Amino acid sequence: MATTITRKITEYDTLHKNGPWPAEYMHSTSIDGRLEQADFFQCYNDAAAEIQRLLDMVRAKGEGFRAIGSSWSLNHIGQHDTHMHFNRGMNLRRAISVADVHAQSSYKSENLFFFQCGTRVKEINNYLFTFGKSLKTSGASNGQTIAGCISTGVHGSAHDVGSMQDYVVGLNLIIGPGPNDIVYLEPASKSALSDAFAAQIRARVIRNDELFHAALVGLGSFGFIHGIVIEVEDLFLLNRYVTSLDRAEAFRLAGTLDFRNSSFRIPGEVDALGKPNMPHHFKVFMNPYRHDAQLRAEIIYKKPYRKDYPDPIPRVRKALYTEFIAGMGNIIGRIPNRIPALSRMLEGAALPPENADPNTPVTGTHAEIFFDSLQQGPAFACEFCVPLDKAVKAYELLSALCRNEGPVPGLFAMRFIRKSEALLGCPAFPYTCMLEIDGVIWRAKKKDLSLQAFCKRSIQVLQGNQIPFTMHWGKTADWAYPGIIEYMYGEKAKRWREYRSALLSKEMAQVFSNKFLDETGLSEYVDNAPVALAKSTI
Amino acid sequence: MPHQITPFFPKVLLILATTLLTACYSVRVVNRDAIYRQVTPSGNGFYADREVHTLDTVIRSKSWQQFWLQEKPCGDCGFYSVEYLNTLGGSLRYFFTIGSRRTIRIKYVCATK
């Protein structure tokens, strides 16, 4: 039987120390190892029954329930005042067989995999490697759980792929303690798994495009995500270059992604006519306190897999002591005029070093290039998603904010991804620039700009200059800023609430809400939401 | 009469600083493909979200004997990381007992399936 260990706690904090916030109980459920060996479905259903038992207990008390994974989000999206659930011990995985695939599915069974919520990206990478497969994209590292990734919209900079939720093809949700409360949800227009598979996980099937896209980035509030079906692809290699790029050209590329007509080229990455190839991934770094003529950029090209490449992972890895980073944050708040100098120091510690030879790449699989994270100390990260043609303008506005009202101890970067189908997906524009500022949490004096004030002023500055934007759900922001959700998502936010209200009972919607959802206004229950919204559309 | 710093004093400081630096260090080995046993975050640094175990003991052994610790901490999953820490106290103990007391301080994290 799956077992749950419950600890009485007083507070919860993220990995990057963005809290703490109050919490009462931390539950941690582990699957039954013997059942795992004997029968996948029996083990999986046994875990589902245990989650339902916990939900029933919480519901009866009129309290809340929030699932967390690796706690990599830099805000309180995962926190609940009462019951929290640590998903780590729920990491079953399964390759989908031909018999499991829906008869009308266009997916190849060999590319479909089923993962339980607490499976971490690194575990997925290792597992997929044994099948000669790879994730299409991930964040810059591999420690998050799959359920956490899709709930908050984790992304990389693979502009032809999108975010992690964009390769999810089916979701298994537990929306309450009843026998009818286990749901397998997938789009009606692109079925993946058969009804027989759903029956084996004791789920009722809902095939509905809009409901699926609402639940994809569900912010942990569309029920308990128990299982996730993803589409993967054949193993591939990435050629990674870290080099310097002329500032004007870097900004032109950031606004257009027009690499084919760029003056920037790497000799080995051009076509037969000598024109630059389109990279798979592009990221450019900026220090708001320096007007460097050259900017550091990470450019990655996708290549077919082969075995004969040197090991890309360095044998010795170095990182700043986290105590040093935390101490620095405390000290520099008292001497704000040293922050620009600190930003220069951060460049050395946080930016990827340039390749020894700018024309020779580091080559590795996706899992090897986006390997274990070195950054583990207290940190903040704000991220605004803006349309491509507004990327440079948005950077200029926010970097001016840092210089004029700051200082802010952080470095900017721009990454690029295509639009997400998820209703509340952060990449809401056809091509989206993810403009981020990452840095050290600082303790500001009363008259100086604090992190909270910076978050608020960033919103005001972008709104004041008519820049359309959204914000990454897992990052630092002023989430209680009045009207921010309507500004970012408008009608989509209304529909998201309706779909949630149609799927969940009012009682369970309250169980799956938290302070973050209340602050953003997304916990609001639509009493008259049409029941049909949560039905299959075929 | 003003107090004078004798040339002897800086030398003592230098020897002391060198001794402290050479006596306190740690070496961490990580099994890079392994998945660590995770806990909810607490504290800072490398072990913030890892289930860390500390082995802290003193072994009595003749200076001409070798020894090994036989533990079964991680079941059949093996280690994710092992860190050996050398402290000033450990070095002094080893020095003053002519190698017959060896301080062992090891932090390890188990891997998971």
Coordinates of N, CA, C and O in Angstrom, one line a residue, chain A residues 172-250:
Chain A
N172 N -3.9 13.0 -16.2 CA -4.8 12.3 -15.3 C -4.9 13.1 -14.0 O -3.9 13.4 -13.3
L173 N -6.2 13.6 -13.8 CA -6.4 14.5 -12.7 C -7.3 13.7 -11.6 O -8.2 12.9 -12.0
I174 N -7.0 14.0 -10.4 CA -7.8 13.5 -9.3 C -8.5 14.8 -8.7 O -7.9 15.7 -8.2
I175 N -9.8 14.9 -9.0 CA -10.5 16.1 -8.6 C -11.4 16.0 -7.4 O -12.1 16.9 -7.0
G176 N -11.3 14.9 -6.7 CA -12.1 14.7 -5.4 C -11.9 13.3 -4.9 O -11.2 12.5 -5.5
P177 N -12.6 13.0 -3.8 CA -12.4 11.7 -3.2 C -13.4 10.6 -3.8 O -13.2 9.4 -3.4
G178 N -14.3 10.9 -4.6 CA -15.3 10.0 -5.1 C -14.8 9.1 -6.2 O -13.8 9.4 -6.9
P179 N -15.5 8.0 -6.5 CA -15.1 7.1 -7.6 C -15.2 7.7 -9.0 O -14.5 7.3 -9.9
N180 N -16.0 8.8 -9.1 CA -16.1 9.4 -10.4 C -15.1 10.6 -10.5 O -15.1 11.4 -11.5
D181 N -14.3 10.7 -9.6 CA -13.4 11.9 -9.5 C -12.0 11.7 -10.1 O -11.1 12.5 -9.9
I182 N -11.8 10.6 -10.7 CA -10.5 10.4 -11.4 C -10.8 10.5 -12.9 O -11.6 9.9 -13.4
V183 N -10.1 11.5 -13.5 CA -10.4 11.9 -14.8 C -9.1 11.7 -15.7 O -8.0 12.1 -15.3
Y184 N -9.3 11.2 -16.9 CA -8.3 11.3 -17.9 C -8.7 12.3 -19.0 O -9.7 12.1 -19.6
L185 N -7.9 13.3 -19.1 CA -8.3 14.5 -20.0 C -7.3 14.6 -21.1 O -6.1 14.6 -20.9
E186 N -7.9 14.7 -22.3 CA -7.0 15.0 -23.5 C -7.8 15.8 -24.5 O -9.1 15.8 -24.4
P187 N -7.2 16.4 -25.5 CA -7.9 17.2 -26.5 C -8.8 16.2 -27.3 O -8.4 15.1 -27.6
A188 N -9.9 16.8 -27.7 CA -10.8 16.0 -28.6 C -10.2 15.9 -30.0 O -10.4 14.9 -30.7
S189 N -9.5 17.0 -30.4 CA -9.0 17.0 -31.8 C -7.7 16.2 -32.0 O -7.3 16.0 -33.1
K190 N -7.1 15.7 -30.9 CA -5.9 15.0 -31.0 C -5.8 14.0 -29.9 O -5.1 14.2 -28.9
S191 N -6.6 12.9 -30.0 CA -6.6 11.9 -29.0 C -5.2 11.2 -28.9 O -4.5 11.0 -29.9
A192 N -4.9 10.7 -27.7 CA -3.6 10.0 -27.6 C -3.9 8.6 -27.1 O -3.4 7.6 -27.7
L193 N -4.6 8.4 -26.0 CA -4.7 7.1 -25.4 C -6.1 6.6 -25.5 O -7.1 7.3 -25.6
S194 N -6.2 5.2 -25.5 CA -7.4 4.6 -25.6 C -8.3 4.6 -24.4 O -7.7 4.8 -23.3
D195 N -9.6 4.3 -24.5 CA -10.4 4.3 -23.4 C -10.0 3.1 -22.5 O -10.2 3.1 -21.2
A196 N -9.5 2.1 -23.1 CA -9.0 0.9 -22.3 C -7.9 1.3 -21.4 O -7.9 0.8 -20.2
F197 N -7.0 2.1 -21.8 CA -5.9 2.6 -20.9 C -6.5 3.4 -19.8 O -6.2 3.2 -18.6
A198 N -7.4 4.3 -20.1 CA -8.1 5.1 -19.1 C -8.8 4.2 -18.0 O -8.7 4.5 -16.8
A199 N -9.4 3.1 -18.5 CA -10.1 2.2 -17.6 C -9.1 1.6 -16.6 O -9.4 1.3 -15.5
Q200 N -7.9 1.3 -17.1 CA -6.9 0.7 -16.3 C -6.4 1.6 -15.1 O -6.0 1.1 -14.1
I201 N -6.5 2.9 -15.4 CA -6.2 3.8 -14.3 C -7.5 4.3 -13.6 O -7.5 5.3 -12.9
R202 N -8.6 3.6 -13.9 CA -9.9 3.8 -13.3 C -10.4 5.3 -13.5 O -11.0 5.9 -12.6
A203 N -10.1 5.8 -14.7 CA -10.4 7.2 -15.0 C -11.6 7.2 -15.9 O -11.7 6.4 -16.8
R204 N -12.5 8.2 -15.7 CA -13.5 8.5 -16.8 C -12.8 9.5 -17.8 O -11.9 10.3 -17.4
V205 N -13.1 9.3 -19.0 CA -12.4 10.0 -20.1 C -13.2 11.3 -20.4 O -14.4 11.3 -20.6
I206 N -12.4 12.4 -20.5 CA -13.0 13.6 -21.1 C -12.1 14.0 -22.3 O -10.9 14.2 -22.1
R207 N -12.7 14.1 -23.4 CA -11.9 14.6 -24.6 C -12.5 16.0 -25.0 O -13.6 16.1 -25.5
N208 N -11.8 17.0 -24.7 CA -12.3 18.4 -24.8 C -11.1 19.3 -25.0 O -10.3 19.4 -24.0
D209 N -11.0 20.0 -26.1 CA -9.8 20.8 -26.4 C -9.6 21.9 -25.4 O -8.5 22.1 -24.8
E210 N -10.7 22.7 -25.2 CA -10.5 24.0 -24.4 C -10.3 23.6 -22.9 O -9.5 24.3 -22.2
L211 N -11.0 22.6 -22.5 CA -10.8 22.2 -21.1 C -9.4 21.7 -20.8 O -8.7 22.0 -19.8
F212 N -8.9 20.9 -21.8 CA -7.5 20.4 -21.7 C -6.5 21.6 -21.7 O -5.6 21.6 -20.8
H213 N -6.7 22.6 -22.5 CA -5.8 23.7 -22.6 C -5.9 24.6 -21.3 O -5.0 25.3 -21.0
A214 N -7.1 24.6 -20.7 CA -7.2 25.3 -19.5 C -6.5 24.6 -18.3 O -5.8 25.3 -17.5
A215 N -6.6 23.3 -18.3 CA -6.0 22.5 -17.2 C -4.5 22.4 -17.4 O -3.8 22.1 -16.4
L216 N -4.0 22.6 -18.6 CA -2.5 22.4 -18.8 C -1.7 23.3 -17.9 O -0.8 22.7 -17.2
V217 N -1.9 24.6 -18.0 CA -1.2 25.4 -17.0 C -2.3 25.7 -15.9 O -3.0 26.7 -16.0
G218 N -2.5 24.8 -15.0 CA -3.6 24.8 -14.1 C -3.2 25.4 -12.8 O -4.0 25.5 -11.9
L219 N -1.9 25.8 -12.6 CA -1.5 26.5 -11.4 C -1.8 25.6 -10.1 O -2.0 26.2 -9.0
G220 N -1.8 24.3 -10.3 CA -2.0 23.4 -9.1 C -3.5 23.5 -8.7 O -3.8 23.0 -7.6
S221 N -4.4 24.0 -9.5 CA -5.7 24.3 -9.0 C -6.8 23.6 -9.8 O -8.0 23.9 -9.6
F222 N -6.4 22.7 -10.7 CA -7.4 22.0 -11.5 C -7.5 20.6 -11.0 O -7.8 19.7 -11.8
G223 N -7.3 20.4 -9.7 CA -7.3 19.0 -9.1 C -5.8 18.6 -9.0 O -4.9 19.4 -9.3
F224 N -5.7 17.4 -8.4 CA -4.3 16.9 -8.2 C -3.9 16.2 -9.5 O -4.5 15.3 -10.0
I225 N -2.8 16.7 -10.1 CA -2.3 16.1 -11.3 C -1.6 14.8 -10.9 O -0.5 14.9 -10.3
H226 N -2.1 13.7 -11.3 CA -1.5 12.4 -10.9 C -0.6 11.9 -12.0 O 0.5 11.4 -11.7
G227 N -1.0 11.9 -13.2 CA -0.2 11.4 -14.3 C -0.2 12.2 -15.5 O -1.2 13.0 -15.7
I228 N 0.9 12.2 -16.3 CA 1.0 13.0 -17.4 C 1.5 12.2 -18.6 O 2.5 11.5 -18.4
V229 N 0.9 12.4 -19.7 CA 1.3 11.7 -20.9 C 2.0 12.7 -21.8 O 1.5 13.8 -22.1
I230 N 3.3 12.4 -22.2 CA 4.0 13.4 -23.0 C 4.4 12.8 -24.3 O 4.6 11.5 -24.4
E231 N 4.6 13.6 -25.3 CA 5.2 13.2 -26.6 C 6.7 13.6 -26.6 O 7.0 14.7 -26.3
V232 N 7.5 12.6 -26.9 CA 9.0 12.9 -27.0 C 9.4 12.7 -28.4 O 8.6 12.4 -29.3
E233 N 10.7 12.8 -28.6 CA 11.2 12.6 -29.9 C 12.5 11.8 -29.9 O 13.1 11.6 -28.8
D234 N 13.0 11.4 -31.0 CA 14.3 10.6 -31.1 C 15.4 11.5 -30.5 O 15.4 12.7 -30.6
L235 N 16.3 10.7 -29.9 CA 17.5 11.4 -29.3 C 18.2 12.3 -30.3 O 18.3 11.9 -31.5
F236 N 18.6 13.4 -29.9 CA 19.3 14.4 -30.8 C 20.5 15.0 -30.0 O 20.6 14.9 -28.8
L237 N 21.3 15.6 -30.8 CA 22.5 16.3 -30.1 C 22.3 17.8 -30.3 O 21.6 18.3 -31.2
L238 N 22.9 18.6 -29.4 CA 22.9 20.0 -29.5 C 24.3 20.5 -29.5 O 25.2 20.1 -28.7
N239 N 24.6 21.4 -30.5 CA 25.9 22.1 -30.5 C 25.7 23.4 -29.8 O 25.0 24.3 -30.3
R240 N 26.4 23.6 -28.7 CA 26.2 24.8 -27.9 C 27.4 25.7 -28.0 O 28.6 25.3 -27.8
Y241 N 27.1 26.9 -28.4 CA 28.2 28.0 -28.5 C 27.8 29.1 -27.5 O 26.7 29.5 -27.5
V242 N 28.8 29.5 -26.7 CA 28.7 30.7 -25.9 C 29.7 31.7 -26.4 O 30.9 31.4 -26.4
T243 N 29.2 32.8 -27.0 CA 30.1 33.7 -27.6 C 29.6 35.1 -27.5 O 28.6 35.4 -26.8
S244 N 30.4 36.0 -28.0 CA 30.0 37.4 -27.9 C 29.4 37.9 -29.2 O 29.8 37.4 -30.3
L245 N 28.4 38.7 -29.1 CA 27.6 39.1 -30.2 C 27.5 40.7 -30.2 O 27.3 41.2 -29.1
D246 N 27.7 41.3 -31.4 CA 27.6 42.7 -31.4 C 26.2 43.2 -30.9 O 25.2 42.6 -31.2
R247 N 26.2 44.2 -30.0 CA 25.0 44.6 -29.3 C 23.8 44.9 -30.2 O 22.7 44.4 -30.1
A248 N 24.2 45.7 -31.3 CA 23.1 46.1 -32.2 C 22.5 44.9 -32.9 O 21.3 44.8 -33.1
E249 N 23.4 44.0 -33.3 CA 22.9 42.8 -34.0 C 22.1 41.9 -33.1 O 21.1 41.3 -33.5
A250 N 22.6 41.8 -31.8 CA 21.9 40.9 -30.8 C 20.5 41.5 -30.6 O 19.5 40.7 -30.6

